[in-house]
JSON list of C-alpha atoms and ligand atoms in Angstrom, two decimals:
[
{"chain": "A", "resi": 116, "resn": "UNK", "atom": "CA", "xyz": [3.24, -19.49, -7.09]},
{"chain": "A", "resi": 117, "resn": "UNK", "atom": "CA", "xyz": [0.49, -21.45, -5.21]},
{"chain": "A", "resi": 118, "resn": "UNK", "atom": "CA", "xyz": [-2.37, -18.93, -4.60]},
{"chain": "A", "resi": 119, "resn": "UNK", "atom": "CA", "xyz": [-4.56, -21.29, -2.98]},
{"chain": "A", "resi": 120, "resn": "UNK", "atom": "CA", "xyz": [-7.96, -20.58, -1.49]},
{"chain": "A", "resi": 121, "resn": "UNK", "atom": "CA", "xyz": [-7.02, -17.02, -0.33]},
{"chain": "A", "resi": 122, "resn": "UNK", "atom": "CA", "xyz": [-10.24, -14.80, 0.45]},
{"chain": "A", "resi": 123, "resn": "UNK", "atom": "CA", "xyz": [-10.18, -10.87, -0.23]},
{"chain": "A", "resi": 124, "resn": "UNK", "atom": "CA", "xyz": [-12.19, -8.73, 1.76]},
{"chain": "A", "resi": 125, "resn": "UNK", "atom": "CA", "xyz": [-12.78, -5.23, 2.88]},
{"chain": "A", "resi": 126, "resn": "UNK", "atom": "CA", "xyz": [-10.55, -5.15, 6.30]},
{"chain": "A", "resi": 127, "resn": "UNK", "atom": "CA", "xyz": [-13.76, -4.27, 8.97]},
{"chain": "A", "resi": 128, "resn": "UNK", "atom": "CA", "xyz": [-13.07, -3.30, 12.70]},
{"chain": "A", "resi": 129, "resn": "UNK", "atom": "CA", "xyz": [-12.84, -6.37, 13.92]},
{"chain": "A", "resi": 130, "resn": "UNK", "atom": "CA", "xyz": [-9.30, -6.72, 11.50]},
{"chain": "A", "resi": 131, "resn": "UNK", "atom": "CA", "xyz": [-7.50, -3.67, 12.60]},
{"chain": "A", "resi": 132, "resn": "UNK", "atom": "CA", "xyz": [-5.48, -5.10, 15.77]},
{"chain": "A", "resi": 133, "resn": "UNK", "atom": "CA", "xyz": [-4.81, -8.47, 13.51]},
{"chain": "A", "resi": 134, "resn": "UNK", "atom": "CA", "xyz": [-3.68, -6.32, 10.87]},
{"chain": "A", "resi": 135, "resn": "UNK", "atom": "CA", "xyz": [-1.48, -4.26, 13.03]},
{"chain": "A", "resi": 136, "resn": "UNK", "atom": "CA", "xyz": [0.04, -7.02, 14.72]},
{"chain": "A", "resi": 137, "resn": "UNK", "atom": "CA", "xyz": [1.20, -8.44, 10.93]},
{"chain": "A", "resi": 138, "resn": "UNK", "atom": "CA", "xyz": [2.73, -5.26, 9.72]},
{"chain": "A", "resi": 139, "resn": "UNK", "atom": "CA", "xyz": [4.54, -5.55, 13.34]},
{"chain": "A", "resi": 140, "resn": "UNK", "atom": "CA", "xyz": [5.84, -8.51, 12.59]},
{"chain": "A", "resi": 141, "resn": "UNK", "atom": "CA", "xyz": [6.57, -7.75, 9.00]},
{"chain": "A", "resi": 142, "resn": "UNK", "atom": "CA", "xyz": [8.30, -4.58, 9.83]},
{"chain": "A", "resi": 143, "resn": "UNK", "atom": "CA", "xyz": [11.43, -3.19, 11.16]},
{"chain": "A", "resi": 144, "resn": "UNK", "atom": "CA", "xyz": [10.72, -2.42, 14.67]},
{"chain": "A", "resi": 145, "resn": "UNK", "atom": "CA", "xyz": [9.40, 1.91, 14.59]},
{"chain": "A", "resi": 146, "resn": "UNK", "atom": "CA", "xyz": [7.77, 1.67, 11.04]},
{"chain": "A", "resi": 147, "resn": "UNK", "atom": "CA", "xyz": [5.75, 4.31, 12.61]},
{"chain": "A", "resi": 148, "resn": "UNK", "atom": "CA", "xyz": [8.19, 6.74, 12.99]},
{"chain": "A", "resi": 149, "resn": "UNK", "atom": "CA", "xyz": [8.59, 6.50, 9.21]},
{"chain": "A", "resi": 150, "resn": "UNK", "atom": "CA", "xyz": [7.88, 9.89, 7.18]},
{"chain": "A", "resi": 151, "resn": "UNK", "atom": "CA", "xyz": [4.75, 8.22, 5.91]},
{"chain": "A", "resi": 152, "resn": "UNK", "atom": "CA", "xyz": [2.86, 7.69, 8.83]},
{"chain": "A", "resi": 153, "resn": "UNK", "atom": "CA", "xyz": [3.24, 11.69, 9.37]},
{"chain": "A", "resi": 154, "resn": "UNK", "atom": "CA", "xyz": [0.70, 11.44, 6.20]},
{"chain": "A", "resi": 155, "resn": "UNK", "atom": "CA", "xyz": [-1.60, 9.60, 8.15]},
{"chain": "A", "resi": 156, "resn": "UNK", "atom": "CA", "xyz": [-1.76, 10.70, 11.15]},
{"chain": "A", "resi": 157, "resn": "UNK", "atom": "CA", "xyz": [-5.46, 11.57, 12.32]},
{"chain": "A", "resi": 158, "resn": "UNK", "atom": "CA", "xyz": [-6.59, 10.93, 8.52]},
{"chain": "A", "resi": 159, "resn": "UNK", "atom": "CA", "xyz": [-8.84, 7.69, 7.82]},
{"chain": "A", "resi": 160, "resn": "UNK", "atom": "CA", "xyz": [-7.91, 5.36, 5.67]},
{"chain": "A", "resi": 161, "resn": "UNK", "atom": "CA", "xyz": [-9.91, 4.53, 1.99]},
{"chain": "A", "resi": 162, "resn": "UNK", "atom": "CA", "xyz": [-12.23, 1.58, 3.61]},
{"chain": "A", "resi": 163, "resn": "UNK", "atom": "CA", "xyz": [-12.77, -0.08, 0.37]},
{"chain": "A", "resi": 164, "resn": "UNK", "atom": "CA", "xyz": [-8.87, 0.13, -0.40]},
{"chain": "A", "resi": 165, "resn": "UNK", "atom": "CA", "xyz": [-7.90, -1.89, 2.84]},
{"chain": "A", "resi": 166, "resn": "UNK", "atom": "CA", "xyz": [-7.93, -5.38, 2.17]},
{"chain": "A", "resi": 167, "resn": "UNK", "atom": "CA", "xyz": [-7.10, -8.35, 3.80]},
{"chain": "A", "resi": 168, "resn": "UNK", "atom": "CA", "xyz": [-6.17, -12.22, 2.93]},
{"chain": "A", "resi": 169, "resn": "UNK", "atom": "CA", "xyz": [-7.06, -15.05, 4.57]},
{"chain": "A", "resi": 170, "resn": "UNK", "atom": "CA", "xyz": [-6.42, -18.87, 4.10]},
{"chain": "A", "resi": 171, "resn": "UNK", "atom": "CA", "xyz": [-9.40, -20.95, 3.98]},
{"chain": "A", "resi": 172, "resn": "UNK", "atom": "CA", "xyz": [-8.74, -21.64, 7.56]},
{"chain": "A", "resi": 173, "resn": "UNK", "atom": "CA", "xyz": [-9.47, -17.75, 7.99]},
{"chain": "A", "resi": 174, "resn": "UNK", "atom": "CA", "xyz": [-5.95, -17.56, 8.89]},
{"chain": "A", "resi": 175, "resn": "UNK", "atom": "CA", "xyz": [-4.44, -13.65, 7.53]},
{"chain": "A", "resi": 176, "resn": "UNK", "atom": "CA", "xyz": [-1.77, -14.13, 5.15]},
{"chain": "A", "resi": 177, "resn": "UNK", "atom": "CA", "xyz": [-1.52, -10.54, 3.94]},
{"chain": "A", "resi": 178, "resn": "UNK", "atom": "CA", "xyz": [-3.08, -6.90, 4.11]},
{"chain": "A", "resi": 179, "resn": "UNK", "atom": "CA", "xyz": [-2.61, -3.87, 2.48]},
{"chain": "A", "resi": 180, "resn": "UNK", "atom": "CA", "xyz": [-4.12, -0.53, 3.56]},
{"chain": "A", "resi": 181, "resn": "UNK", "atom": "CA", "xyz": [-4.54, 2.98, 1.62]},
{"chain": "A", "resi": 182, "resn": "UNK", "atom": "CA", "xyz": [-4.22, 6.75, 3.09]},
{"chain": "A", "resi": 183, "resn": "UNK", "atom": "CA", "xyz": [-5.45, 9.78, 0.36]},
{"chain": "A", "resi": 184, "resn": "UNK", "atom": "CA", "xyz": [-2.85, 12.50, 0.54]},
{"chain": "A", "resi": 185, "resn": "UNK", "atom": "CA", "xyz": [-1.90, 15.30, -1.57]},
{"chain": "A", "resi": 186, "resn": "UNK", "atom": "CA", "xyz": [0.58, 16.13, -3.88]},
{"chain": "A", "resi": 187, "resn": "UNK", "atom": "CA", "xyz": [1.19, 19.69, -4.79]},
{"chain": "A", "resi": 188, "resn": "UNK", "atom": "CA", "xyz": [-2.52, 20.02, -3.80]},
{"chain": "A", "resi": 189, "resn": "UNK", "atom": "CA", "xyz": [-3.61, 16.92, -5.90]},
{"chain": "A", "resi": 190, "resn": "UNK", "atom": "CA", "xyz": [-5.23, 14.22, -4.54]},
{"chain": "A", "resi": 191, "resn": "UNK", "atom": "CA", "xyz": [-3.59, 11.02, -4.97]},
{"chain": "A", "resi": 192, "resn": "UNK", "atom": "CA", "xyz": [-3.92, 7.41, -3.05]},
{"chain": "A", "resi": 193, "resn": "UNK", "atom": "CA", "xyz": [-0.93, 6.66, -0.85]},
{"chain": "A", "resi": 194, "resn": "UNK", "atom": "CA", "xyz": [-0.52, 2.92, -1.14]},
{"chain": "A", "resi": 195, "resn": "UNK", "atom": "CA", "xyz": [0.36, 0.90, 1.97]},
{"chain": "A", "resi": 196, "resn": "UNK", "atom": "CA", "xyz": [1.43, -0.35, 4.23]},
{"chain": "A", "resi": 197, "resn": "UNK", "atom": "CA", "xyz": [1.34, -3.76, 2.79]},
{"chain": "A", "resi": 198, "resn": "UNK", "atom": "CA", "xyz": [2.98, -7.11, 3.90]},
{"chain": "A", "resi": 199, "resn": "UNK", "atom": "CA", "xyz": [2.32, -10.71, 3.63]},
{"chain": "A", "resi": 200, "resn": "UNK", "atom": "CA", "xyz": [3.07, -13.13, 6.47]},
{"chain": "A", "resi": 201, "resn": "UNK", "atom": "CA", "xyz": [6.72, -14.50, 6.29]},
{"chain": "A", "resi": 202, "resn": "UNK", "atom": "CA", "xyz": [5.18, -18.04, 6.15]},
{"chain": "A", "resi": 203, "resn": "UNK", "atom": "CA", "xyz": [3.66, -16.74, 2.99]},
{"chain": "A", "resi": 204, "resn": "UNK", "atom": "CA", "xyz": [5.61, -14.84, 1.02]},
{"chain": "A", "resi": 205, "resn": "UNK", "atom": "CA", "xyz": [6.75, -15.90, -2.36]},
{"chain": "A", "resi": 206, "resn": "UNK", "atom": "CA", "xyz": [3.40, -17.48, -3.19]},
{"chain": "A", "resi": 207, "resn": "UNK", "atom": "CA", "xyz": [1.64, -14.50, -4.61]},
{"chain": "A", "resi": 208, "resn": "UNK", "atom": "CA", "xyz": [-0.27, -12.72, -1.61]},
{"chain": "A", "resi": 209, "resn": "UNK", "atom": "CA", "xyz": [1.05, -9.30, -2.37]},
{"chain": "A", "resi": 210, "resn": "UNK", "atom": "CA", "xyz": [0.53, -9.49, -6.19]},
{"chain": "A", "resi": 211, "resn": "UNK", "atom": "CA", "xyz": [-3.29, -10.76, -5.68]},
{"chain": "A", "resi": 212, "resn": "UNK", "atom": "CA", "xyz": [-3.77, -7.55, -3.33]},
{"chain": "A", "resi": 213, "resn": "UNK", "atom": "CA", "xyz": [-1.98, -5.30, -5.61]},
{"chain": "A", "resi": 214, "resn": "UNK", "atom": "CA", "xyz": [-3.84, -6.19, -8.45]},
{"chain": "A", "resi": 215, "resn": "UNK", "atom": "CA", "xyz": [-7.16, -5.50, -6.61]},
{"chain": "A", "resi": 216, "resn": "UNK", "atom": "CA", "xyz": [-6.26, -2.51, -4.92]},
{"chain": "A", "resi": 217, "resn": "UNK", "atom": "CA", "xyz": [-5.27, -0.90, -8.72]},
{"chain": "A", "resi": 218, "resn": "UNK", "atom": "CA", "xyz": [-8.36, -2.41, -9.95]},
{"chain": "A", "resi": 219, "resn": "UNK", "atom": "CA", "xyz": [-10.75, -0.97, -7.11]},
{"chain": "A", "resi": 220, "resn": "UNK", "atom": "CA", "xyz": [-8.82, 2.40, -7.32]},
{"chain": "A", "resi": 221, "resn": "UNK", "atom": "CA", "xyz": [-10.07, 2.87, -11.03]},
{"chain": "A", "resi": 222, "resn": "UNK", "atom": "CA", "xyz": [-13.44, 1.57, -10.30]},
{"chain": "A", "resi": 223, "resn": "UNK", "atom": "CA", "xyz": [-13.89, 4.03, -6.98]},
{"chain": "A", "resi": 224, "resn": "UNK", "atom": "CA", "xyz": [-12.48, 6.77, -9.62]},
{"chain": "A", "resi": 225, "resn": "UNK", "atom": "CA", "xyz": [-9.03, 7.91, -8.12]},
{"chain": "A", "resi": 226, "resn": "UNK", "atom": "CA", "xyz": [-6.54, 8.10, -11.50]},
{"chain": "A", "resi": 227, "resn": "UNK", "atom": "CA", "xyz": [-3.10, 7.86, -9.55]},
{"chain": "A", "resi": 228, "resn": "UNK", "atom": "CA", "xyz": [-1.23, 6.28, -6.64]},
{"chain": "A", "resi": 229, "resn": "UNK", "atom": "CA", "xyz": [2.21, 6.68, -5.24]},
{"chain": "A", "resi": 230, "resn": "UNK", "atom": "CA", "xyz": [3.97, 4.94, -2.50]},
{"chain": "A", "resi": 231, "resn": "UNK", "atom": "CA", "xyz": [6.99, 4.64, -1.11]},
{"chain": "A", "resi": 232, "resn": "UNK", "atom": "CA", "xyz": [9.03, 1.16, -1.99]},
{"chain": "A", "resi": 233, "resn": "UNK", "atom": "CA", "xyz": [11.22, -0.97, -3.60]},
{"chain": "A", "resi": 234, "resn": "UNK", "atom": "CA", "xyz": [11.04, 0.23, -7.27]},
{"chain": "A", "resi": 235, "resn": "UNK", "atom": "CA", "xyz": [12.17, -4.04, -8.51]},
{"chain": "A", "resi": 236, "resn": "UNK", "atom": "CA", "xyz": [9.41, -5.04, -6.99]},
{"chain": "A", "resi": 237, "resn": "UNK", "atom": "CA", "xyz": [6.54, -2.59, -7.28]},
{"chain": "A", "resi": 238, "resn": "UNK", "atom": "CA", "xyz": [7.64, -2.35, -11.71]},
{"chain": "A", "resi": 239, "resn": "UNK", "atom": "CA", "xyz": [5.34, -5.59, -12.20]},
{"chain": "A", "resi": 240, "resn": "UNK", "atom": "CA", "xyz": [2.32, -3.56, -11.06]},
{"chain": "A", "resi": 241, "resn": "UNK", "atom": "CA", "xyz": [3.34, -0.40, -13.65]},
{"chain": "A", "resi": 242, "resn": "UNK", "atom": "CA", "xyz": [4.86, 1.91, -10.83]},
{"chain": "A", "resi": 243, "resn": "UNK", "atom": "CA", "xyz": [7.93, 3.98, -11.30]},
{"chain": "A", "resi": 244, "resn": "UNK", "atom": "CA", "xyz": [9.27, 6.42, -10.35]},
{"chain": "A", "resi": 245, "resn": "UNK", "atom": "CA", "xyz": [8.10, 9.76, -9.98]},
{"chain": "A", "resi": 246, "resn": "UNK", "atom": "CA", "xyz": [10.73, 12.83, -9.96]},
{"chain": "A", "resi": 247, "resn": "UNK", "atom": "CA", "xyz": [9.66, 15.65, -8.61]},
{"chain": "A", "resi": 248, "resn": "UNK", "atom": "CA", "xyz": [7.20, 14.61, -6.08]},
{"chain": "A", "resi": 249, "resn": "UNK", "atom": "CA", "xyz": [8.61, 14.97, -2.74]},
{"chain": "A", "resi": 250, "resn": "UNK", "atom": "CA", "xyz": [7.60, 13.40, 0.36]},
{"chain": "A", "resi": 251, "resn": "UNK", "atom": "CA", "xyz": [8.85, 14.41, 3.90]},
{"chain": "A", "resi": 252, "resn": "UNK", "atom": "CA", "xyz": [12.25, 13.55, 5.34]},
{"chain": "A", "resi": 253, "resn": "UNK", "atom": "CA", "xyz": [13.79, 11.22, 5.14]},
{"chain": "A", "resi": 254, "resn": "UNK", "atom": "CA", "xyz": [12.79, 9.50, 2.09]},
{"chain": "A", "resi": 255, "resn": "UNK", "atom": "CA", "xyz": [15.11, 8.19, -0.62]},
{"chain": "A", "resi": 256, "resn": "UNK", "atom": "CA", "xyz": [13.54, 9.95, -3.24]},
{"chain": "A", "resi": 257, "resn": "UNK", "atom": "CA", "xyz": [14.41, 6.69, -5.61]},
{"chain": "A", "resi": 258, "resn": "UNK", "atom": "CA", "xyz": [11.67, 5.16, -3.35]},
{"chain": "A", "resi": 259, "resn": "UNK", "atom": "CA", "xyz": [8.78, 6.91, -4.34]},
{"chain": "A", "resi": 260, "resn": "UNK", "atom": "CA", "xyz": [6.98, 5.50, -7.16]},
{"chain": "A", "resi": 261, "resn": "UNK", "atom": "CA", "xyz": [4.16, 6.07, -8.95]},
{"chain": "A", "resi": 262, "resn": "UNK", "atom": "CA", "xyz": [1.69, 4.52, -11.39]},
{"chain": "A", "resi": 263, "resn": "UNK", "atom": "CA", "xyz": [-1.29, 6.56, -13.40]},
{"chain": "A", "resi": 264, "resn": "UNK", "atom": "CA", "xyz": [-4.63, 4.87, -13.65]},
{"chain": "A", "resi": 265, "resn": "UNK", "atom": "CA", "xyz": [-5.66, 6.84, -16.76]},
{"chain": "A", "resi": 266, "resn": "UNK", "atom": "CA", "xyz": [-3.23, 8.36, -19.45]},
{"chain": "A", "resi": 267, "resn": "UNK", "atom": "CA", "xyz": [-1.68, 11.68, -18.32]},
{"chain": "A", "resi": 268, "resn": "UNK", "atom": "CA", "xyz": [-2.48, 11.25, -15.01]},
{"chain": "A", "resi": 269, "resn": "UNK", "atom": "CA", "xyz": [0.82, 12.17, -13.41]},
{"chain": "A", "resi": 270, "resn": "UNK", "atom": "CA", "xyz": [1.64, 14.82, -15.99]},
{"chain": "A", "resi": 271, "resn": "UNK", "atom": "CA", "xyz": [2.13, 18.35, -14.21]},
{"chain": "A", "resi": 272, "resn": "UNK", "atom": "CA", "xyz": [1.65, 16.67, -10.55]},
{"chain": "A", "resi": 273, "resn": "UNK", "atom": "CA", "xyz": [4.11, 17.26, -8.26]},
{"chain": "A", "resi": 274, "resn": "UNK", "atom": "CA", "xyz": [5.72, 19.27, -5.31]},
{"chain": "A", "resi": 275, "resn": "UNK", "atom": "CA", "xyz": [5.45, 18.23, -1.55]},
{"chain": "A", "resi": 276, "resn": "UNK", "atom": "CA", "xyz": [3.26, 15.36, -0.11]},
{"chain": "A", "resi": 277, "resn": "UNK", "atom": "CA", "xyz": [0.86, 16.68, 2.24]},
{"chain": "A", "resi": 278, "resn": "UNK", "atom": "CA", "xyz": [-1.56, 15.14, 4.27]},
{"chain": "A", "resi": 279, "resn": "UNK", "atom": "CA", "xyz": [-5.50, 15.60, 3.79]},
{"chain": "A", "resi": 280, "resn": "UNK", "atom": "CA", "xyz": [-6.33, 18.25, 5.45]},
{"chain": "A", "resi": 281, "resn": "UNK", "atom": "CA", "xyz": [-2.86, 19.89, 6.09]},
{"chain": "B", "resi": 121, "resn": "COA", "atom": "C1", "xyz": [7.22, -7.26, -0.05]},
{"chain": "B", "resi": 121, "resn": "COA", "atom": "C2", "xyz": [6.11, -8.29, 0.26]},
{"chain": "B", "resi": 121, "resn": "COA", "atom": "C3", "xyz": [4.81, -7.53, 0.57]},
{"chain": "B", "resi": 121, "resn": "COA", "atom": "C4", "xyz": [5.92, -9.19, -0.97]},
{"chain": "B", "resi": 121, "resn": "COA", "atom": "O1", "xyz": [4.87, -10.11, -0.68]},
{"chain": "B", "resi": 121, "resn": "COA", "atom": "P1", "xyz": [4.79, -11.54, -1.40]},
{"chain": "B", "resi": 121, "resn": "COA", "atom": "O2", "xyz": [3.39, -12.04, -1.24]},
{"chain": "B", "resi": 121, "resn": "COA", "atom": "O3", "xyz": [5.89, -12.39, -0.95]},
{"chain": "B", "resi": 121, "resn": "COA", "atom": "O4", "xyz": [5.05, -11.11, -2.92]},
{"chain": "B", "resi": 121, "resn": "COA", "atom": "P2", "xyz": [4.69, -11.94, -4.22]},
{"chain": "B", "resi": 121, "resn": "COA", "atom": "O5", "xyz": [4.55, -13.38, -3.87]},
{"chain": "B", "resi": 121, "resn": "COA", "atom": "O6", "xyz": [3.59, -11.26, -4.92]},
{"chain": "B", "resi": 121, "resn": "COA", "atom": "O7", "xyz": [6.00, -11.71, -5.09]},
{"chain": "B", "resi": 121, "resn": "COA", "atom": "C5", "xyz": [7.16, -12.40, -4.73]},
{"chain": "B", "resi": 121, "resn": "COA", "atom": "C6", "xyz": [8.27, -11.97, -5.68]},
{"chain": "B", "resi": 121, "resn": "COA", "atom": "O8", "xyz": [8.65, -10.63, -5.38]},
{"chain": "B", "resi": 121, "resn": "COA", "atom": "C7", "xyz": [10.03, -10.59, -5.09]},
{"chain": "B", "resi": 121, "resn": "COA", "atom": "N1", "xyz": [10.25, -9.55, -4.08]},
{"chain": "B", "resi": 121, "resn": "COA", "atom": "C8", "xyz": [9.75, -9.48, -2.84]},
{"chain": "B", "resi": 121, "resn": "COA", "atom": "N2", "xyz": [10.20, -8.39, -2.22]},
{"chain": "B", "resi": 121, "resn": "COA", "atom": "C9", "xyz": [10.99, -7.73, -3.10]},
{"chain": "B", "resi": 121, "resn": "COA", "atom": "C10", "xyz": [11.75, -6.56, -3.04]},
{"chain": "B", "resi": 121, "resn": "COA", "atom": "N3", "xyz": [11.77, -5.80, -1.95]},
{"chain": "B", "resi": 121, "resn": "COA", "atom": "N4", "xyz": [12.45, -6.20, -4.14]},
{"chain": "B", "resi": 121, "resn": "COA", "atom": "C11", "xyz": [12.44, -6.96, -5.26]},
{"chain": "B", "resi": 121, "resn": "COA", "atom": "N5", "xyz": [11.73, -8.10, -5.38]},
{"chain": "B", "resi": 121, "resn": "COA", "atom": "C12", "xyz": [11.03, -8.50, -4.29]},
{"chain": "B", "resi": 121, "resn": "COA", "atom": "C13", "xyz": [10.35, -11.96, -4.59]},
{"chain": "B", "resi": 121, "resn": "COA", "atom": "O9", "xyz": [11.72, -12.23, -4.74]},
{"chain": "B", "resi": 121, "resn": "COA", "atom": "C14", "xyz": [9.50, -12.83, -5.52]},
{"chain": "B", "resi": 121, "resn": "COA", "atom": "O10", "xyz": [10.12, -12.91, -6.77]},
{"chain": "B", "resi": 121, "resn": "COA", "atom": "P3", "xyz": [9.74, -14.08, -7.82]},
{"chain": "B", "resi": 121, "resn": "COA", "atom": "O11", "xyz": [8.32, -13.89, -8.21]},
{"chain": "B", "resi": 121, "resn": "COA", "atom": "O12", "xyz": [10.69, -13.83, -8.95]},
{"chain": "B", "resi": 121, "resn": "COA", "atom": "O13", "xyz": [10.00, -15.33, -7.07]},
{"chain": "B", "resi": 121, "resn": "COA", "atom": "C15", "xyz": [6.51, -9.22, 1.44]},
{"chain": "B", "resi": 121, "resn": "COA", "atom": "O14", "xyz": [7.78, -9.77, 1.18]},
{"chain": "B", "resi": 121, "resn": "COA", "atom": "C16", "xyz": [6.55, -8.51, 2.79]},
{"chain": "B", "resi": 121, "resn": "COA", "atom": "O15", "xyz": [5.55, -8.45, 3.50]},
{"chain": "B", "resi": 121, "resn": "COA", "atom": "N6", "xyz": [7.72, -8.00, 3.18]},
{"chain": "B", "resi": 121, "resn": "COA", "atom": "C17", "xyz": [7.88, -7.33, 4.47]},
{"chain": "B", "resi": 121, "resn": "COA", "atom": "C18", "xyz": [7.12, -6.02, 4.51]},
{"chain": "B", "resi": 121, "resn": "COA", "atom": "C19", "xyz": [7.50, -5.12, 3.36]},
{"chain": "B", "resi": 121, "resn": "COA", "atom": "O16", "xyz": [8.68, -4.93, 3.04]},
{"chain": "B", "resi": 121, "resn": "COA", "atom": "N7", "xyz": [6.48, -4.51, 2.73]},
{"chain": "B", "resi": 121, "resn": "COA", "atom": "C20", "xyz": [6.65, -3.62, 1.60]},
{"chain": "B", "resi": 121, "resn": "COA", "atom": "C21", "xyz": [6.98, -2.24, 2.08]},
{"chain": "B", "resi": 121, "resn": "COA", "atom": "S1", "xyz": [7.35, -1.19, 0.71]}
]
């Protein structure tokens, strides 16, 4: 892993088309009609839990965003979309802005987050998977994972994923 001279920062306006056009790239073509972007539909994102890399250049290497949602009522941080340039991956990008989004999470005071993913990948980072919590069709249900910030923080949440405001 090479990590070299990547910048985190709060993604600000001026990101959001940038952004975009890397989860484009990084996804299949439609993401959006994926049962998570139902969840965020007309809800705004946690500002200080979307993030973006740059090179020292300024170039973006990487991004994740966060949505709140609900499950069974709770309040819980939906993690993603996130996605590292294909000319970067492998080097680290995704751990760094894992790491800081789990780390900002517990310092902004939110105790869980879920999302919906490979469950090989997103282990390192303490996510599993959570039974019983059930997101809107279609959704593997082996695909959503979850990871407590504080002890007991999953215990007796569950039921349907909502959005805010639902
Ligand atoms: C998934 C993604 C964000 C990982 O970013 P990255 O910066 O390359 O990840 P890291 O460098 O932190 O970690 C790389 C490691 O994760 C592994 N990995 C990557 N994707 C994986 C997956 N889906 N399942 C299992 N392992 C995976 C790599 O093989 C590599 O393993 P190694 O450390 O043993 O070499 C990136 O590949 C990406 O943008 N993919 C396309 C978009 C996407 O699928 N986003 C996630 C949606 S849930």
């Amino acid at each position: 892993m090479q990590q070299t001279a990547l910048t985190l920062a709060t993604e600000t306006p001026n990101d959001w088309w940038e952004v975009e056009a890397l989860y484009d790239l990084c996804f299949a073509p439609g993401r959006s009609a994926l049962s998570s972007y139902r969840l965020r539909e007309g809800v705004d994102p946690i500002a200080p839990l979307c993030l973006t890399a740059r090179d020292a250049e300024g170039i973006l290497a990487g991004a994740v965003r966060n949505w709140p949602v609900l499950v069974g009522g709770q309040q819980t941080v939906l993690l993603g979309p996130i996605a590292v340039h294909p000319t970067r991956q492998g080097e680290g990008v995704a751990s760094l802005l894992m790491q800081r989004c789990l780390a900002d999470a517990r310092d902004l005071g939110w105790s869980r987050l879920m999302l919906v993913g490979d469950a090989p990948y997103y282990r390192r980072f303490g996510f599993e998977q959570v039974s019983g919590v059930i997101m809107p069709p279609p959704t593997n249900p082996d695909r959503v994972l979850g990871v407590a910030l504080e002890a007991g923080a999953w215990q007796g949440v569950g039921g349907q994923v909502t959005a805010i405001g639902d």
